[in-house]
C-alpha positions as a printed Julia matrix, in Angstrom:
81×3 Matrix{Float64}:
 -205.23  43.2   -63.42
 -201.95  42.25  -65.1
 -201.28  39.47  -62.6
 -204.79  38.11  -63.04
 -204.37  38.07  -66.82
 -201.01  36.3   -66.56
 -202.56  33.76  -64.19
 -205.27  32.93  -66.74
 -202.76  32.75  -69.58
 -200.6   30.35  -67.56
 -203.66  28.23  -66.75
 -204.53  28.04  -70.46
 -200.94  27.06  -71.26
 -201.05  24.27  -68.68
 -204.28  22.95  -70.21
 -202.67  23.16  -73.66
 -199.65  21.27  -72.35
 -201.88  18.43  -71.2
 -203.57  18.36  -74.62
 -200.16  18.09  -76.3
 -199.03  15.36  -73.89
 -202.29  13.48  -74.45
 -201.8   13.65  -78.21
 -198.22  12.37  -77.89
 -199.22   9.4   -75.74
 -202.14   8.65  -78.07
 -199.75   8.65  -81.03
 -197.28   6.36  -79.28
 -199.98   3.88  -78.24
 -201.64   3.97  -81.67
 -198.33   3.29  -83.44
 -197.62   0.34  -81.13
 -201.16  -0.89  -81.75
 -200.76  -0.6   -85.51
 -197.54  -2.63  -85.4
 -199.38  -5.28  -83.36
 -202.33  -5.25  -85.77
 -204.76  -3.66  -83.29
 -206.62  -0.54  -84.46
 -206.19   2.1   -81.72
 -207.12   5.24  -83.64
 -204.02   6.12  -85.63
 -206.1    7.11  -88.66
 -208.21   9.41  -86.47
 -205.05  10.87  -84.96
 -203.78  11.68  -88.47
 -207.07  13.4   -89.27
 -206.82  15.51  -86.11
 -203.16  16.43  -86.62
 -203.68  19.54  -88.77
 -206.81  21.05  -87.22
 -206.12  20.27  -83.52
 -202.63  19.17  -82.6
 -200.54  21.45  -84.81
 -202.18  24.66  -83.5
 -201.93  23.32  -79.94
 -198.17  22.87  -80.38
 -197.82  26.34  -81.87
 -199.83  27.95  -79.07
 -197.76  26.11  -76.48
 -194.47  27.26  -77.99
 -195.59  30.85  -78.53
 -197.17  31.02  -75.09
 -194.02  29.75  -73.42
 -191.93  32.37  -75.22
 -194.36  35.21  -74.45
 -194.78  34.15  -70.83
 -191.03  33.93  -70.33
 -190.45  37.29  -72.0
 -193.19  38.93  -69.93
 -191.71  37.52  -66.73
 -188.22  38.65  -67.69
 -189.43  42.18  -68.57
 -191.43  42.35  -65.34
 -188.33  41.42  -63.32
 -186.24  44.04  -65.11
 -188.82  46.78  -64.52
 -189.47  45.87  -60.88
 -186.22  44.57  -59.38
 -186.55  42.95  -55.96
 -183.75  43.61  -53.54
Protein backbone atom coordinates (compact mmCIF):
# COMPACT_ATOMS: atom_id res chain seq x y z
CA UNK A 1 0.00 0.00 0.00
CA UNK A 2 2.77 2.42 0.99
CA UNK A 3 4.83 1.60 -2.09
CA UNK A 4 1.81 2.05 -4.34
CA UNK A 5 1.08 5.45 -2.78
CA UNK A 6 4.70 6.56 -3.20
CA UNK A 7 4.61 5.39 -6.82
CA UNK A 8 1.57 7.57 -7.53
CA UNK A 9 3.09 10.54 -5.71
CA UNK A 10 6.28 10.20 -7.75
CA UNK A 11 4.23 9.97 -10.96
CA UNK A 12 2.38 13.18 -10.03
CA UNK A 13 5.70 14.89 -9.28
CA UNK A 14 7.07 13.88 -12.68
CA UNK A 15 3.97 15.32 -14.37
CA UNK A 16 4.38 18.50 -12.32
CA UNK A 17 8.02 18.68 -13.35
CA UNK A 18 7.02 18.62 -17.01
CA UNK A 19 4.47 21.38 -16.37
CA UNK A 20 7.18 23.52 -14.75
CA UNK A 21 9.62 22.82 -17.60
CA UNK A 22 6.93 23.65 -20.15
CA UNK A 23 6.23 26.95 -18.40
CA UNK A 24 9.94 27.82 -18.34
CA UNK A 25 10.41 27.13 -22.05
CA UNK A 26 7.21 29.04 -22.85
CA UNK A 27 8.54 32.02 -20.87
CA UNK A 28 11.91 31.92 -22.61
CA UNK A 29 10.35 31.70 -26.09
CA UNK A 30 7.79 34.41 -25.30
CA UNK A 31 10.48 36.79 -24.03
CA UNK A 32 12.56 36.22 -27.17
CA UNK A 33 9.43 36.77 -29.25
CA UNK A 34 8.61 40.00 -27.43
CA UNK A 35 12.12 41.33 -28.06
CA UNK A 36 11.70 40.46 -31.75
CA UNK A 37 8.26 42.09 -31.87
CA UNK A 38 6.36 38.81 -32.31
CA UNK A 39 3.50 38.12 -29.87
CA UNK A 40 4.05 34.59 -28.50
CA UNK A 41 1.84 34.69 -25.42
CA UNK A 42 3.88 36.53 -22.81
CA UNK A 43 0.81 38.40 -21.56
CA UNK A 44 -1.07 35.10 -21.17
CA UNK A 45 1.93 33.61 -19.37
CA UNK A 46 1.85 36.52 -16.90
CA UNK A 47 -1.86 35.93 -16.29
CA UNK A 48 -1.21 32.23 -15.60
CA UNK A 49 1.78 32.84 -13.32
CA UNK A 50 -0.12 33.23 -10.03
CA UNK A 51 -2.93 30.68 -10.45
CA UNK A 52 -1.00 27.91 -12.27
CA UNK A 53 2.76 28.15 -12.32
CA UNK A 54 3.46 29.38 -8.78
CA UNK A 55 1.53 26.51 -7.13
CA UNK A 56 3.15 24.04 -9.53
CA UNK A 57 6.60 25.22 -8.42
CA UNK A 58 5.60 25.01 -4.76
CA UNK A 59 4.18 21.51 -5.16
CA UNK A 60 7.32 20.40 -6.98
CA UNK A 61 9.61 21.72 -4.26
CA UNK A 62 7.52 20.38 -1.39
CA UNK A 63 7.04 17.04 -3.11
CA UNK A 64 10.76 16.65 -3.70
CA UNK A 65 11.48 17.36 -0.04
CA UNK A 66 8.76 15.02 1.23
CA UNK A 67 9.71 12.26 -1.20
CA UNK A 68 13.37 12.51 -0.24
CA UNK A 69 12.56 12.54 3.47
CA UNK A 70 10.24 9.54 3.11
CA UNK A 71 12.90 7.62 1.21
CA UNK A 72 15.56 8.49 3.79
CA UNK A 73 13.29 7.47 6.70
CA UNK A 74 12.36 4.25 4.92
CA UNK A 75 16.05 3.38 4.46
CA UNK A 76 16.78 4.09 8.12
CA UNK A 77 13.89 1.92 9.32
CA UNK A 78 14.60 -0.96 6.93
CA UNK A 79 18.36 -1.17 6.41
CA UNK A 80 19.49 -3.48 3.60
CA UNK A 81 22.62 -5.46 4.25
